[in-house]
Structure formats: structure tokens, C-alpha cells
JSON list of C-alpha atoms and ligand atoms in Angstrom, two decimals:
[
{"chain": "A", "resi": 1, "resn": "MET", "atom": "CA", "xyz": [-172.96, -23.62, -1.40]},
{"chain": "A", "resi": 2, "resn": "ALA", "atom": "CA", "xyz": [-173.03, -25.08, 2.09]},
{"chain": "A", "resi": 3, "resn": "ARG", "atom": "CA", "xyz": [-173.41, -22.61, 4.91]},
{"chain": "A", "resi": 4, "resn": "THR", "atom": "CA", "xyz": [-170.69, -22.92, 7.44]},
{"chain": "A", "resi": 5, "resn": "LYS", "atom": "CA", "xyz": [-170.82, -21.38, 10.84]},
{"chain": "A", "resi": 6, "resn": "ILE", "atom": "CA", "xyz": [-168.53, -18.41, 10.96]},
{"chain": "A", "resi": 7, "resn": "LYS", "atom": "CA", "xyz": [-167.82, -16.16, 13.86]},
{"chain": "A", "resi": 8, "resn": "ALA", "atom": "CA", "xyz": [-169.20, -12.65, 13.68]},
{"chain": "A", "resi": 9, "resn": "ASN", "atom": "CA", "xyz": [-166.89, -10.42, 11.76]},
{"chain": "A", "resi": 10, "resn": "PRO", "atom": "CA", "xyz": [-166.84, -6.88, 13.13]},
{"chain": "A", "resi": 11, "resn": "TYR", "atom": "CA", "xyz": [-165.32, -5.74, 9.87]},
{"chain": "A", "resi": 12, "resn": "GLN", "atom": "CA", "xyz": [-167.85, -7.41, 7.61]},
{"chain": "A", "resi": 13, "resn": "GLN", "atom": "CA", "xyz": [-169.08, -4.13, 6.15]},
{"chain": "A", "resi": 14, "resn": "TYR", "atom": "CA", "xyz": [-165.55, -3.07, 5.28]},
{"chain": "A", "resi": 15, "resn": "GLU", "atom": "CA", "xyz": [-164.80, -6.45, 3.81]},
{"chain": "A", "resi": 16, "resn": "ASP", "atom": "CA", "xyz": [-167.89, -6.09, 1.64]},
{"chain": "A", "resi": 17, "resn": "ALA", "atom": "CA", "xyz": [-166.82, -2.61, 0.61]},
{"chain": "A", "resi": 18, "resn": "LEU", "atom": "CA", "xyz": [-163.35, -3.88, -0.27]},
{"chain": "A", "resi": 19, "resn": "ARG", "atom": "CA", "xyz": [-164.79, -6.65, -2.37]},
{"chain": "A", "resi": 20, "resn": "ARG", "atom": "CA", "xyz": [-167.09, -4.24, -4.19]},
{"chain": "A", "resi": 21, "resn": "LYS", "atom": "CA", "xyz": [-164.21, -1.92, -4.95]},
{"chain": "A", "resi": 22, "resn": "GLN", "atom": "CA", "xyz": [-162.05, -4.78, -6.12]},
{"chain": "A", "resi": 23, "resn": "THR", "atom": "CA", "xyz": [-164.83, -6.00, -8.40]},
{"chain": "A", "resi": 24, "resn": "GLU", "atom": "CA", "xyz": [-165.30, -2.48, -9.71]},
{"chain": "A", "resi": 25, "resn": "LEU", "atom": "CA", "xyz": [-161.62, -2.22, -10.60]},
{"chain": "A", "resi": 26, "resn": "PHE", "atom": "CA", "xyz": [-161.62, -5.58, -12.34]},
{"chain": "A", "resi": 27, "resn": "GLU", "atom": "CA", "xyz": [-164.77, -4.69, -14.22]},
{"chain": "A", "resi": 28, "resn": "SER", "atom": "CA", "xyz": [-163.37, -1.44, -15.50]},
{"chain": "A", "resi": 29, "resn": "TYR", "atom": "CA", "xyz": [-160.31, -3.39, -16.58]},
{"chain": "A", "resi": 30, "resn": "GLU", "atom": "CA", "xyz": [-162.54, -5.87, -18.40]},
{"chain": "A", "resi": 31, "resn": "ARG", "atom": "CA", "xyz": [-164.36, -3.02, -20.09]},
{"chain": "A", "resi": 32, "resn": "ASP", "atom": "CA", "xyz": [-161.12, -1.45, -21.23]},
{"chain": "A", "resi": 33, "resn": "LYS", "atom": "CA", "xyz": [-159.98, -4.76, -22.55]},
{"chain": "A", "resi": 34, "resn": "ALA", "atom": "CA", "xyz": [-163.25, -5.33, -24.39]},
{"chain": "A", "resi": 35, "resn": "ALA", "atom": "CA", "xyz": [-163.07, -1.86, -25.87]},
{"chain": "A", "resi": 36, "resn": "GLY", "atom": "CA", "xyz": [-159.53, -2.43, -27.10]},
{"chain": "A", "resi": 37, "resn": "ASN", "atom": "CA", "xyz": [-158.22, -5.20, -29.28]},
{"chain": "A", "resi": 38, "resn": "ALA", "atom": "CA", "xyz": [-156.76, -7.33, -26.52]},
{"chain": "A", "resi": 39, "resn": "GLN", "atom": "CA", "xyz": [-156.29, -11.06, -26.94]},
{"chain": "A", "resi": 40, "resn": "PRO", "atom": "CA", "xyz": [-159.35, -13.08, -25.96]},
{"chain": "A", "resi": 41, "resn": "ASP", "atom": "CA", "xyz": [-159.19, -14.85, -22.62]},
{"chain": "A", "resi": 42, "resn": "ASP", "atom": "CA", "xyz": [-158.35, -18.53, -22.43]},
{"chain": "A", "resi": 43, "resn": "GLY", "atom": "CA", "xyz": [-161.56, -18.94, -20.51]},
{"chain": "A", "resi": 44, "resn": "ILE", "atom": "CA", "xyz": [-163.65, -17.36, -17.87]},
{"chain": "A", "resi": 45, "resn": "GLN", "atom": "CA", "xyz": [-161.56, -16.62, -14.84]},
{"chain": "A", "resi": 46, "resn": "ASP", "atom": "CA", "xyz": [-163.22, -16.09, -11.55]},
{"chain": "A", "resi": 47, "resn": "LEU", "atom": "CA", "xyz": [-162.36, -13.11, -9.43]},
{"chain": "A", "resi": 48, "resn": "ALA", "atom": "CA", "xyz": [-160.07, -15.04, -7.14]},
{"chain": "A", "resi": 49, "resn": "ASP", "atom": "CA", "xyz": [-157.98, -16.15, -10.09]},
{"chain": "A", "resi": 50, "resn": "LYS", "atom": "CA", "xyz": [-157.86, -12.64, -11.39]},
{"chain": "A", "resi": 51, "resn": "ALA", "atom": "CA", "xyz": [-156.83, -11.38, -7.99]},
{"chain": "A", "resi": 52, "resn": "ALA", "atom": "CA", "xyz": [-154.06, -13.94, -7.98]},
{"chain": "A", "resi": 53, "resn": "SER", "atom": "CA", "xyz": [-152.86, -12.68, -11.33]},
{"chain": "A", "resi": 54, "resn": "ALA", "atom": "CA", "xyz": [-153.52, -9.04, -10.54]},
{"chain": "A", "resi": 55, "resn": "TYR", "atom": "CA", "xyz": [-149.92, -8.22, -11.21]},
{"chain": "A", "resi": 56, "resn": "SER", "atom": "CA", "xyz": [-149.72, -9.86, -14.55]},
{"chain": "A", "resi": 57, "resn": "LYS", "atom": "CA", "xyz": [-148.21, -7.77, -17.29]},
{"chain": "A", "resi": 58, "resn": "GLU", "atom": "CA", "xyz": [-151.48, -7.46, -19.08]},
{"chain": "A", "resi": 59, "resn": "LEU", "atom": "CA", "xyz": [-153.28, -6.08, -16.09]},
{"chain": "A", "resi": 60, "resn": "ASN", "atom": "CA", "xyz": [-150.39, -3.81, -15.23]},
{"chain": "A", "resi": 61, "resn": "PHE", "atom": "CA", "xyz": [-150.54, -2.45, -18.72]},
{"chain": "A", "resi": 62, "resn": "SER", "atom": "CA", "xyz": [-154.25, -1.70, -18.58]},
{"chain": "A", "resi": 63, "resn": "LEU", "atom": "CA", "xyz": [-154.57, -0.22, -15.13]},
{"chain": "A", "resi": 64, "resn": "SER", "atom": "CA", "xyz": [-153.42, 3.22, -14.14]},
{"chain": "A", "resi": 65, "resn": "ASP", "atom": "CA", "xyz": [-150.84, 3.58, -11.38]},
{"chain": "A", "resi": 66, "resn": "GLY", "atom": "CA", "xyz": [-153.56, 4.71, -9.02]},
{"chain": "A", "resi": 67, "resn": "GLU", "atom": "CA", "xyz": [-155.78, 1.74, -9.79]},
{"chain": "A", "resi": 68, "resn": "ARG", "atom": "CA", "xyz": [-152.88, -0.66, -9.45]},
{"chain": "A", "resi": 69, "resn": "ASN", "atom": "CA", "xyz": [-151.94, 0.83, -6.10]},
{"chain": "A", "resi": 70, "resn": "LEU", "atom": "CA", "xyz": [-155.51, 0.61, -4.96]},
{"chain": "A", "resi": 71, "resn": "LEU", "atom": "CA", "xyz": [-155.77, -3.05, -5.94]},
{"chain": "A", "resi": 72, "resn": "MET", "atom": "CA", "xyz": [-152.60, -3.75, -4.03]},
{"chain": "A", "resi": 73, "resn": "GLN", "atom": "CA", "xyz": [-153.90, -1.93, -0.97]},
{"chain": "A", "resi": 74, "resn": "ILE", "atom": "CA", "xyz": [-157.17, -3.84, -1.20]},
{"chain": "A", "resi": 75, "resn": "GLU", "atom": "CA", "xyz": [-155.34, -7.16, -1.33]},
{"chain": "A", "resi": 76, "resn": "GLU", "atom": "CA", "xyz": [-153.23, -6.16, 1.63]},
{"chain": "A", "resi": 77, "resn": "ALA", "atom": "CA", "xyz": [-156.38, -5.19, 3.50]},
{"chain": "A", "resi": 78, "resn": "PHE", "atom": "CA", "xyz": [-157.80, -8.67, 2.80]},
{"chain": "A", "resi": 79, "resn": "ALA", "atom": "CA", "xyz": [-154.60, -10.16, 4.18]},
{"chain": "A", "resi": 80, "resn": "ARG", "atom": "CA", "xyz": [-154.96, -8.07, 7.32]},
{"chain": "A", "resi": 81, "resn": "LEU", "atom": "CA", "xyz": [-158.58, -9.19, 7.67]},
{"chain": "A", "resi": 82, "resn": "LYS", "atom": "CA", "xyz": [-157.33, -12.75, 7.47]},
{"chain": "A", "resi": 83, "resn": "ASN", "atom": "CA", "xyz": [-154.65, -12.39, 10.11]},
{"chain": "A", "resi": 84, "resn": "GLU", "atom": "CA", "xyz": [-156.86, -10.17, 12.25]},
{"chain": "A", "resi": 85, "resn": "THR", "atom": "CA", "xyz": [-154.73, -7.06, 12.15]},
{"chain": "A", "resi": 86, "resn": "TYR", "atom": "CA", "xyz": [-157.29, -5.16, 10.11]},
{"chain": "A", "resi": 87, "resn": "GLY", "atom": "CA", "xyz": [-158.34, -1.81, 11.56]},
{"chain": "A", "resi": 88, "resn": "THR", "atom": "CA", "xyz": [-154.95, -1.26, 13.14]},
{"chain": "A", "resi": 89, "resn": "CYS", "atom": "CA", "xyz": [-152.41, 1.16, 11.72]},
{"chain": "A", "resi": 90, "resn": "THR", "atom": "CA", "xyz": [-149.57, -0.84, 10.17]},
{"chain": "A", "resi": 91, "resn": "ASN", "atom": "CA", "xyz": [-147.12, 1.88, 11.14]},
{"chain": "A", "resi": 92, "resn": "CYS", "atom": "CA", "xyz": [-147.89, 2.86, 14.73]},
{"chain": "A", "resi": 93, "resn": "GLY", "atom": "CA", "xyz": [-150.40, 0.23, 15.80]},
{"chain": "A", "resi": 94, "resn": "ALA", "atom": "CA", "xyz": [-153.13, 2.76, 16.61]},
{"chain": "A", "resi": 95, "resn": "THR", "atom": "CA", "xyz": [-156.74, 1.78, 16.03]},
{"chain": "A", "resi": 96, "resn": "ILE", "atom": "CA", "xyz": [-158.08, 3.24, 12.81]},
{"chain": "A", "resi": 97, "resn": "GLY", "atom": "CA", "xyz": [-161.43, 4.90, 13.39]},
{"chain": "A", "resi": 98, "resn": "ASP", "atom": "CA", "xyz": [-164.66, 3.60, 11.91]},
{"chain": "A", "resi": 99, "resn": "LYS", "atom": "CA", "xyz": [-165.18, 6.83, 10.02]},
{"chain": "A", "resi": 100, "resn": "ARG", "atom": "CA", "xyz": [-161.85, 6.48, 8.31]},
{"chain": "A", "resi": 101, "resn": "LEU", "atom": "CA", "xyz": [-162.38, 2.80, 7.54]},
{"chain": "A", "resi": 102, "resn": "SER", "atom": "CA", "xyz": [-165.78, 3.60, 6.06]},
{"chain": "A", "resi": 103, "resn": "ALA", "atom": "CA", "xyz": [-164.25, 6.21, 3.79]},
{"chain": "A", "resi": 104, "resn": "VAL", "atom": "CA", "xyz": [-161.12, 4.26, 2.84]},
{"chain": "A", "resi": 105, "resn": "PRO", "atom": "CA", "xyz": [-161.51, 0.63, 3.94]},
{"chain": "A", "resi": 106, "resn": "TRP", "atom": "CA", "xyz": [-158.20, -0.33, 2.31]},
{"chain": "A", "resi": 107, "resn": "THR", "atom": "CA", "xyz": [-156.10, 2.17, 4.23]},
{"chain": "A", "resi": 108, "resn": "PRO", "atom": "CA", "xyz": [-153.15, 0.66, 6.11]},
{"chain": "A", "resi": 109, "resn": "TYR", "atom": "CA", "xyz": [-152.59, 3.82, 8.15]},
{"chain": "A", "resi": 110, "resn": "CYS", "atom": "CA", "xyz": [-154.28, 5.89, 10.80]},
{"chain": "A", "resi": 111, "resn": "ILE", "atom": "CA", "xyz": [-154.87, 9.50, 9.85]},
{"chain": "A", "resi": 112, "resn": "ASP", "atom": "CA", "xyz": [-151.64, 10.71, 11.47]},
{"chain": "A", "resi": 113, "resn": "CYS", "atom": "CA", "xyz": [-149.45, 8.19, 9.71]},
{"chain": "A", "resi": 114, "resn": "GLN", "atom": "CA", "xyz": [-151.29, 8.84, 6.45]},
{"chain": "A", "resi": 115, "resn": "GLU", "atom": "CA", "xyz": [-150.24, 12.48, 6.69]},
{"chain": "A", "resi": 116, "resn": "LEU", "atom": "CA", "xyz": [-146.66, 11.47, 7.33]},
{"chain": "A", "resi": 117, "resn": "GLN", "atom": "CA", "xyz": [-146.81, 9.11, 4.41]},
{"chain": "A", "resi": 118, "resn": "GLU", "atom": "CA", "xyz": [-148.14, 11.82, 2.11]},
{"chain": "A", "resi": 119, "resn": "LYS", "atom": "CA", "xyz": [-145.33, 14.09, 3.17]},
{"chain": "A", "resi": 120, "resn": "GLY", "atom": "CA", "xyz": [-142.89, 11.31, 2.43]},
{"chain": "A", "resi": 121, "resn": "LEU", "atom": "CA", "xyz": [-141.86, 11.08, 6.07]},
{"chain": "A", "resi": 122, "resn": "LEU", "atom": "CA", "xyz": [-142.79, 7.47, 6.51]},
{"chain": "A", "resi": 123, "resn": "GLY", "atom": "CA", "xyz": [-140.07, 4.91, 5.98]},
{"chain": "B", "resi": 1, "resn": "LIG", "atom": "ZN1", "xyz": [-150.50, 5.29, 12.65]}
]
């Protein structure tokens, strides 16, 4: 693959972490599928294709609610990386600390808004 010059990404480590987590989720899904008697794949899909079809019925059926939510949050985090809003709380616009991003790189909220969200106080 040709190397293209890209500008330094201050969130590279989080992007890597997101990708690892996403891969992990897909792999556990693949394992579950292999363990069960699911229909064989039409062919080998690459991760991007799988991400694109992450909400397919089959995947929805195999993943737990928590895993599905996580995948969705990861994809949203990738979208924020793309439009350069990553690291900023989607609710109040505060900067999300490095510590928090290291622990939960897919989080859309700062710690305060996360608490509100958990209490069901976020719209
Ligand atoms: Zn916030």
C-alpha cells in the first residue's frame, strides 16, 4: 500500500484503540457464528464491509445489547474523528480528558454529561 502523507493525528492512539475494540467485537461475533450453525458467508468480508453491515439482522441477533451499543458508539467515534469533533463532549462541548478517552475512547460525553446520561437526565 502506498504511503501517503497524513497530518499528525493527536488522537491516533485512541483511533487505534477504537479499531482494536471494533475488531475484538467482530471477532467474538465470528467465533459465536462459527460455534453455532449459522449459514456460511458468501465470501470473506473485510472489516469495513462488516462495519457497514454492522446493523444487519444477523449481527443484531448474535450480539448482545451491550456489544451492539458499543459498536455503535465506536462507529460514532470514528465519525467524530473524521469531522474533527472527537474529544469534545457531544452534549456540552467540553473537552474530554485524556484519562477518560484512554479508558473509554468511544465515549461521546464528558464525565459530567455521562453521569447525567446514566441518571436518564440527558435528552
Ligand atoms: Zn459534557
